[in-house]
């Protein structure tokens, strides 16, 4: 019987032998392996004979000097460390390493190197200015001022003292110190950069822009100045415009941690998440374990739906970020999602105490309090939001549920009706709980503090003293011409008086200083009310070019495209927005229904309108959109019923009335 062959061991045909006989395969394989081993052994012997090239400490120190001068502070640090490995007691190397750490923002490492430089013989008078800077970087502002006092004429000491004074709230003294220094040394780029940083932190964007531009001109390759300029440009003009400045800083020093953090955050806000992740990894490679990069990675984890990973990253970041508002929102949200309501309440209550006009924080706190059974606490948190005309439906629904839980069904019904209508009124200045007289007294006690003056202007507007608010706002603008908050306050006061053209001018001046989302919304609204639709569209287009992920801006763009008859563009804009925020926004779905109806896609319009109506059946705009969609789809009977409902809900709305007349024909 013939032997059966296994499928994987089928017999092969023998190759025909031609030419010289060959060695058996096994013998040939052994010879090849032996040859490889011989080659590896020879290479190992050669490597053993060759010793690594010795580091020339003088050459390494010279390289560190050159890298420092070029603005590559990370390379300067590495070269100085290499020099110190050979000559551990080199005073010049310790001092240069300390200066590199200072430029990199590492005050702890810098102070350690300054101590070693002193032990190596560097005089204390030479070290004290740098030690003052190191203390400032560690948050020891009193220590920084004390160390700077030992060498009061030294530029580094003056700068350290000014930064410390500014952080302690004495911006005037800080500015005077730097102004005096720059009067003597107008080409001190580092002093200009410090002045720009102080002004930026104080909200003086006009002054910050001038100082940052001067710093970049004097120090064109310095990543400190370039990063500052990127932050100023981001605040003034937008996200996209800032990215080249951060990239320029990283071209000088690829591991400059502050630039990496700002670059990563800006990339995230523009929706470039892959690049953002790469930047955070570079930041962690530059400064392992730093909390800023871990926080940004936690944000990315949440966006990807990985809550456990986000929590782990926040825990690794530690308590350093506990006072950062964005981190507090994120941490509380994770606790809330995991059912840890008390922890979320503690976090958000602190945030609301720090930022009482933060509407999002109040809404979240109210939701957590209501979920935990504290209806009275929820009402306290939500009432300032719910009593506004522009309260969102979710906040109104939360208030209604809180009244229900408290047994006040009449009040609950009122807020349920408002929530069902989903009608958002005109935004107003956030009310203050303090009496007008008390706020004015605070402003009189601190006339140079814009925060108190802006509070007084808001109080006057809320109290009906519009002319007084306008006069006070004009005085504030004159006193703080570089502060966008002052010009916004003036615009708000003028808007309260319905002086829309003047308000638009004030908002445009604020936008020249800081074109952020609140300023854009005010400007576009005022231009529209001033009968300048082209200018409103131009302002919106400019903002979206820099901030492509802005939800309010995309809503406005869709509205303008619909009003202008460009239904195809409106559909593209609104569909991209729907993909961003989901399918639970009745107003957005109603906009899409109108857009598809205008584009003769009535079946799609009907589906969107039905979904919107299911979410907000008492909203007149939604009922109007549903009626328009049904009419476009040929169902005139149902369309007329819905239009009658929309007219009953909003009898004074001219657009709804026009649609009703058109469908009734």
XYZ file of N, CA, C and O in Angstrom, residues 231-371:
564
model
N 1.054 84.090 21.680
C -0.080 84.225 22.597
C -0.824 85.532 22.357
O -2.064 85.581 22.411
N -0.082 86.605 22.110
C -0.726 87.893 21.843
C -1.520 87.831 20.547
O -2.677 88.276 20.481
N -0.921 87.265 19.515
C -1.607 87.165 18.221
C -2.848 86.294 18.342
O -3.894 86.596 17.754
N -2.758 85.227 19.112
C -3.923 84.360 19.304
C -5.069 85.124 19.971
O -6.232 84.987 19.581
N -4.746 85.925 20.973
C -5.784 86.697 21.650
C -6.357 87.783 20.752
O -7.555 88.059 20.793
N -5.507 88.370 19.933
C -5.962 89.504 19.124
C -6.647 89.073 17.840
O -7.691 89.620 17.463
N -6.063 88.111 17.134
C -6.527 87.813 15.785
C -7.117 86.421 15.615
O -7.914 86.210 14.707
N -6.724 85.462 16.447
C -7.319 84.145 16.327
C -6.305 83.023 16.360
O -5.093 83.226 16.406
N -6.838 81.814 16.322
C -6.031 80.615 16.515
C -5.066 80.367 15.368
O -3.876 80.118 15.579
N -5.577 80.416 14.148
C -4.750 80.075 12.994
C -3.576 81.031 12.839
O -2.466 80.616 12.487
N -3.808 82.303 13.117
C -2.736 83.289 12.971
C -1.618 83.075 13.979
O -0.475 83.483 13.737
N -1.923 82.443 15.110
C -0.904 82.258 16.145
C 0.015 81.085 15.860
O 1.163 81.062 16.331
N -0.445 80.100 15.109
C 0.337 78.874 14.925
C 1.727 79.120 14.341
O 2.702 78.510 14.798
N 1.896 79.985 13.326
C 3.253 80.190 12.799
C 4.236 80.727 13.835
O 5.438 80.420 13.764
N 3.770 81.507 14.799
C 4.678 82.038 15.822
C 5.155 80.928 16.747
O 6.338 80.891 17.132
N 4.250 80.023 17.103
C 4.677 78.902 17.946
C 5.624 77.983 17.178
O 6.596 77.470 17.742
N 5.340 77.788 15.889
C 6.245 76.960 15.089
C 7.618 77.609 14.976
O 8.650 76.921 14.996
N 7.647 78.934 14.854
C 8.933 79.632 14.771
C 9.735 79.441 16.053
O 10.960 79.256 16.019
N 9.056 79.485 17.201
C 9.747 79.255 18.477
C 10.320 77.845 18.530
O 11.455 77.630 18.991
N 9.552 76.876 18.033
C 10.002 75.485 18.087
C 11.084 75.202 17.053
O 11.858 74.246 17.215
N 11.157 75.986 15.999
C 12.267 75.834 15.067
C 13.588 76.237 15.708
O 14.645 75.698 15.376
N 13.544 77.179 16.646
C 14.747 77.569 17.383
C 15.091 76.544 18.459
O 16.253 76.245 18.680
N 14.074 76.055 19.137
C 14.284 75.079 20.210
C 13.109 74.117 20.167
O 12.017 74.430 20.648
N 13.349 72.949 19.584
C 12.264 71.992 19.364
C 11.672 71.472 20.657
O 10.564 70.911 20.648
N 12.367 71.645 21.784
C 11.876 71.139 23.064
C 11.620 72.264 24.059
O 11.680 72.046 25.266
N 11.310 73.452 23.530
C 10.970 74.563 24.410
C 9.545 74.338 24.925
O 8.561 74.490 24.193
N 9.441 73.963 26.185
C 8.182 73.462 26.747
C 7.034 74.470 26.665
O 5.908 74.097 26.273
N 7.220 75.747 27.034
C 6.078 76.675 26.943
C 5.502 76.778 25.538
O 4.277 76.829 25.366
N 6.367 76.787 24.508
C 5.859 76.869 23.140
C 5.124 75.588 22.759
O 4.096 75.633 22.071
N 5.633 74.437 23.196
C 4.965 73.174 22.895
C 3.563 73.134 23.502
O 2.607 72.667 22.866
N 3.427 73.631 24.730
C 2.120 73.619 25.383
C 1.145 74.546 24.658
O -0.012 74.172 24.378
N 1.581 75.759 24.357
C 0.692 76.700 23.666
C 0.352 76.201 22.264
O -0.781 76.360 21.793
N 1.318 75.612 21.609
C 1.098 75.068 20.264
C 0.071 73.937 20.311
O -0.875 73.899 19.514
N 0.234 73.022 21.271
C -0.691 71.900 21.395
C -2.109 72.386 21.699
O -3.082 71.913 21.100
N -2.235 73.323 22.627
C -3.558 73.831 22.979
C -4.231 74.512 21.791
O -5.437 74.336 21.549
N -3.463 75.279 21.036
C -4.018 75.983 19.879
C -4.422 75.007 18.793
O -5.473 75.159 18.153
N -3.593 73.979 18.563
C -3.962 72.951 17.584
C -5.263 72.268 17.979
O -6.125 72.000 17.124
N -5.429 71.992 19.258
C -6.656 71.348 19.708
C -7.877 72.200 19.469
O -8.931 71.697 19.057
N -7.755 73.500 19.699
C -8.903 74.390 19.500
C -9.269 74.522 18.033
O -10.411 74.856 17.710
N -8.321 74.278 17.139
C -8.626 74.320 15.709
C -9.066 72.960 15.179
O -9.355 72.825 13.991
N -9.105 71.941 16.047
C -9.562 70.623 15.628
C -8.486 69.732 15.048
O -8.795 68.656 14.521
N -7.217 70.098 15.183
C -6.123 69.277 14.639
C -5.597 68.369 15.750
O -4.524 68.582 16.307
N -6.351 67.336 16.054
C -6.090 66.550 17.248
C -4.859 65.654 17.114
O -4.156 65.413 18.097
N -4.592 65.140 15.929
C -3.405 64.305 15.750
C -2.140 65.109 15.994
O -1.214 64.663 16.694
N -2.087 66.314 15.426
C -0.924 67.168 15.658
C -0.843 67.604 17.120
O 0.245 67.733 17.680
N -1.992 67.814 17.720
C -2.015 68.186 19.133
C -1.393 67.089 19.990
O -0.592 67.360 20.891
N -1.767 65.845 19.729
C -1.219 64.732 20.494
C 0.295 64.651 20.335
O 1.024 64.431 21.316
N 0.776 64.837 19.105
C 2.225 64.800 18.883
C 2.927 65.899 19.670
O 3.997 65.677 20.253
N 2.337 67.082 19.717
C 2.949 68.189 20.453
C 2.969 67.914 21.954
O 3.946 68.247 22.642
N 1.910 67.301 22.476
C 1.903 66.985 23.917
C 2.951 65.928 24.242
O 3.572 65.963 25.311
N 3.163 64.991 23.342
C 4.202 63.983 23.574
C 5.582 64.622 23.572
O 6.450 64.266 24.382
N 5.807 65.564 22.662
C 7.081 66.284 22.665
C 7.248 67.076 23.961
O 8.353 67.159 24.512
N 6.153 67.656 24.435
C 6.228 68.422 25.683
C 6.583 67.522 26.855
O 7.367 67.898 27.739
N 6.028 66.317 26.886
C 6.350 65.389 27.969
C 7.769 64.856 27.839
O 8.417 64.542 28.847
N 8.273 64.753 26.612
C 9.668 64.360 26.434
C 10.602 65.463 26.927
O 11.660 65.190 27.506
N 10.190 66.718 26.715
C 11.014 67.841 27.170
C 10.967 67.997 28.678
O 11.991 68.258 29.322
N 9.778 67.871 29.267
C 9.608 68.020 30.716
C 8.708 66.885 31.202
O 7.491 67.051 31.300
N 9.278 65.710 31.477
C 8.462 64.549 31.854
C 7.569 64.850 33.061
O 7.997 65.440 34.049
N 6.313 64.414 32.926
C 5.390 64.532 34.042
C 4.784 65.901 34.247
O 4.033 66.099 35.220
N 5.049 66.862 33.353
C 4.500 68.202 33.554
C 2.975 68.177 33.414
O 2.417 67.529 32.517
N 2.260 68.883 34.287
C 0.789 68.753 34.331
C 0.082 69.327 33.116
O -0.983 68.835 32.745
N 0.648 70.376 32.490
C -0.076 70.986 31.363
C -0.272 69.995 30.220
O -1.357 69.898 29.640
N 0.800 69.266 29.883
C 0.693 68.301 28.792
C -0.245 67.163 29.167
O -1.024 66.678 28.325
N -0.197 66.728 30.421
C -1.092 65.659 30.853
C -2.548 66.103 30.790
O -3.436 65.327 30.406
N -2.812 67.358 31.154
C -4.179 67.872 31.060
C -4.664 67.875 29.607
O -5.795 67.449 29.312
N -3.827 68.335 28.696
C -4.228 68.371 27.290
C -4.479 66.962 26.765
O -5.405 66.740 25.969
N -3.674 66.011 27.197
C -3.919 64.633 26.782
C -5.223 64.107 27.393
O -5.928 63.306 26.765
N -5.546 64.551 28.599
C -6.819 64.157 29.205
C -7.993 64.694 28.391
O -9.011 64.007 28.204
N -7.867 65.919 27.894
C -8.915 66.484 27.038
C -9.093 65.633 25.787
O -10.224 65.325 25.373
N -7.974 65.227 25.188
C -8.057 64.375 24.003
C -8.710 63.035 24.339
O -9.502 62.505 23.550
N -8.377 62.487 25.501
C -8.965 61.208 25.902
C -10.480 61.323 26.055
O -11.231 60.425 25.638
N -10.950 62.413 26.634
C -12.392 62.614 26.783
C -13.057 62.728 25.419
O -14.128 62.158 25.178
N -12.433 63.459 24.515
C -13.005 63.599 23.171
C -13.130 62.239 22.485
O -14.048 62.013 21.698
N -12.195 61.349 22.781
C -12.217 60.020 22.171
C -13.089 59.041 22.946
O -13.209 57.875 22.560
N -13.695 59.485 24.057
C -14.575 58.624 24.832
C -13.888 57.744 25.852
O -14.507 56.807 26.374
N -12.629 58.037 26.175
C -11.876 57.215 27.123
C -11.821 57.937 28.474
O -10.823 58.574 28.819
N -12.898 57.828 29.243
C -12.975 58.551 30.508
C -11.966 58.046 31.526
O -11.377 58.828 32.268
N -11.774 56.737 31.588
C -10.837 56.179 32.567
C -9.421 56.682 32.298
O -8.682 57.045 33.229
N -9.043 56.723 31.039
C -7.715 57.235 30.688
C -7.603 58.708 31.056
O -6.570 59.153 31.579
N -8.652 59.471 30.794
C -8.624 60.897 31.126
C -8.440 61.097 32.625
O -7.663 61.955 33.063
N -9.143 60.293 33.419
C -9.002 60.428 34.869
C -7.588 60.068 35.323
O -7.008 60.732 36.176
N -7.027 59.013 34.739
C -5.652 58.632 35.088
C -4.675 59.762 34.770
O -3.758 60.050 35.550
N -4.875 60.400 33.640
C -3.974 61.486 33.243
C -4.106 62.675 34.190
O -3.105 63.300 34.559
N -5.336 63.001 34.586
C -5.521 64.092 35.538
C -4.907 63.761 36.893
O -4.336 64.638 37.559
N -5.016 62.517 37.306
C -4.400 62.123 38.574
C -2.881 62.223 38.496
O -2.226 62.620 39.469
N -2.310 61.873 37.353
C -0.866 62.017 37.182
C -0.455 63.486 37.236
O 0.636 63.822 37.697
N -1.333 64.355 36.737
C -1.024 65.787 36.760
C -0.972 66.322 38.188
O -0.307 67.327 38.456
N -1.685 65.685 39.119
C -1.630 66.090 40.519
C -2.471 67.313 40.810
O -3.392 67.671 40.060
N -2.143 67.981 41.907
C -2.926 69.124 42.382
C -2.519 70.435 41.728
O -3.110 71.475 42.019
N -1.520 70.400 40.855
C -1.034 71.639 40.248
C -2.123 72.328 39.447
O -2.163 73.560 39.366
N -3.009 71.547 38.832
C -4.054 72.109 37.978
C -5.371 72.318 38.708
O -6.384 72.620 38.084
N -5.354 72.161 40.032
C -6.620 72.199 40.771
C -7.305 73.555 40.688
O -8.521 73.646 40.878
N -6.562 74.614 40.419
C -7.159 75.951 40.341
C -7.395 76.412 38.910
O -7.850 77.535 38.691
N -7.078 75.583 37.937
C -7.280 75.956 36.536
C -8.748 75.727 36.167
O -9.248 74.604 36.278
N -9.482 76.771 35.732
C -10.922 76.599 35.472
C -11.243 75.474 34.497
O -12.174 74.693 34.741
N -10.485 75.392 33.403
C -10.783 74.341 32.426
C -10.574 72.963 33.023
O -11.363 72.039 32.777
N -9.523 72.805 33.831
C -9.277 71.513 34.472
C -10.360 71.204 35.502
O -10.755 70.042 35.673
N -10.861 72.240 36.184
C -11.945 72.024 37.141
C -13.220 71.576 36.432
O -13.946 70.694 36.921
N -13.508 72.164 35.284
C -14.672 71.724 34.511
C -14.516 70.271 34.088
O -15.452 69.470 34.204
N -13.319 69.920 33.602
C -13.092 68.557 33.125
C -13.161 67.552 34.269
O -13.819 66.506 34.163
N -12.506 67.863 35.376
C -12.496 66.949 36.508
C -13.915 66.735 37.050
O -14.336 65.600 37.322
N -14.666 67.820 37.194
C -16.038 67.689 37.665
C -16.902 66.889 36.708
O -17.755 66.097 37.133
N -16.689 67.077 35.408
C -17.471 66.336 34.414
C -17.200 64.844 34.505
O -18.118 64.022 34.373
N -15.940 64.473 34.734
C -15.611 63.061 34.884
C -16.269 62.481 36.133
O -16.791 61.360 36.112
N -16.239 63.238 37.228
C -16.894 62.777 38.454
C -18.398 62.619 38.239
O -19.007 61.635 38.675
N -18.983 63.592 37.576
C -20.437 63.546 37.334
C -20.804 62.338 36.478
O -21.779 61.626 36.755
N -20.011 62.096 35.419
C -20.296 60.965 34.536
C -20.158 59.636 35.260
O -20.841 58.661 34.919
N -19.304 59.589 36.276
C -19.096 58.360 37.039
C -20.025 58.256 38.250
O -19.877 57.338 39.068
N -20.960 59.209 38.380
C -21.901 59.165 39.488
C -21.362 59.702 40.799
O -22.012 59.557 41.839
N -20.220 60.357 40.773
C -19.631 60.914 41.996
C -20.079 62.372 42.127
O -19.311 63.315 41.948
N -21.353 62.538 42.460
C -21.956 63.868 42.402
C -21.391 64.814 43.453
O -21.213 66.012 43.181
N -21.105 64.310 44.633
C -20.594 65.193 45.677
C -19.228 65.759 45.299
O -18.935 66.936 45.559
N -18.386 64.929 44.698
C -17.079 65.425 44.263
C -17.237 66.470 43.161
O -16.548 67.496 43.151
N -18.155 66.196 42.230
C -18.405 67.170 41.161
C -18.933 68.478 41.746
O -18.536 69.572 41.318
N -19.823 68.379 42.721
C -20.378 69.588 43.345
C -19.278 70.409 44.009
O -19.227 71.640 43.859
N -18.405 69.760 44.748
C -17.322 70.488 45.422
C -16.457 71.236 44.412
O -16.081 72.397 44.623
N -16.142 70.567 43.310
C -15.284 71.187 42.291
C -15.984 72.363 41.631
O -15.427 73.456 41.498
N -17.228 72.160 41.205
C -17.931 73.206 40.467
C -18.373 74.347 41.385
O -18.459 75.500 40.927
N -18.647 74.055 42.654
C -19.006 75.135 43.577
C -17.824 76.092 43.751
O -18.007 77.312 43.790
N -16.626 75.534 43.836
C -15.442 76.384 43.940
C -15.250 77.208 42.672
O -14.911 78.388 42.725
N -15.508 76.598 41.527
C -15.363 77.319 40.262
C -16.373 78.462 40.169
O -16.029 79.573 39.732
N -17.612 78.226 40.564
C -18.625 79.287 40.526
C -18.271 80.401 41.508
O -18.499 81.584 41.230
N -17.703 80.038 42.654
C -17.271 81.066 43.602
C -16.169 81.926 43.001
O -16.127 83.146 43.214
N -15.275 81.307 42.234
C -14.187 82.055 41.603
C -14.664 82.841 40.390
O -14.153 83.920 40.105
N -15.652 82.270 39.664
C -16.147 82.897 38.430
C -17.677 82.931 38.469
O -18.343 82.106 37.835
N -18.245 83.875 39.193
C -19.704 83.878 39.375
C -20.502 84.114 38.102
O -21.703 83.813 38.080
N -19.893 84.648 37.057
C -20.642 84.864 35.810
C -20.370 83.768 34.792
O -20.698 83.910 33.613
N -19.782 82.670 35.217
C -19.536 81.535 34.326
C -20.829 80.730 34.195
O -21.182 79.939 35.068
N -21.544 80.948 33.105
C -22.862 80.330 32.920
C -22.746 78.815 32.839
O -23.557 78.083 33.423
N -21.744 78.319 32.126
C -21.582 76.877 31.992
C -21.346 76.228 33.350
O -21.942 75.182 33.662
N -20.506 76.837 34.170
C -20.225 76.269 35.488
C -21.489 76.264 36.350
O -21.753 75.301 37.080
N -22.290 77.320 36.271
C -23.532 77.363 37.042
C -24.504 76.273 36.582
O -25.176 75.628 37.393
N -24.585 76.087 35.285
C -25.491 75.068 34.763
C -25.066 73.677 35.231
O -25.891 72.860 35.655
N -23.783 73.404 35.175
C -23.283 72.102 35.612
C -23.478 71.906 37.115
O -23.888 70.824 37.568
N -23.189 72.950 37.884
C -23.376 72.852 39.330
C -24.840 72.610 39.668
O -25.170 71.767 40.522
N -25.738 73.321 38.993
C -27.157 73.125 39.241
C -27.600 71.708 38.926
O -28.373 71.097 39.679
N -27.106 71.152 37.816
C -27.465 69.780 37.446
C -26.975 68.787 38.492
O -27.700 67.847 38.873
N -25.754 68.989 38.980
C -25.201 68.067 39.980
C -25.949 68.176 41.303
O -26.239 67.162 41.951
N -26.269 69.402 41.711
C -27.011 69.584 42.961
C -28.400 68.957 42.870
O -28.880 68.319 43.816
N -29.046 69.147 41.732
C -30.371 68.558 41.554
C -30.293 67.040 41.582
O -31.129 66.366 42.195
N -29.281 66.473 40.937
C -29.125 65.024 40.919
C -28.851 64.474 42.323
O -29.256 63.361 42.654
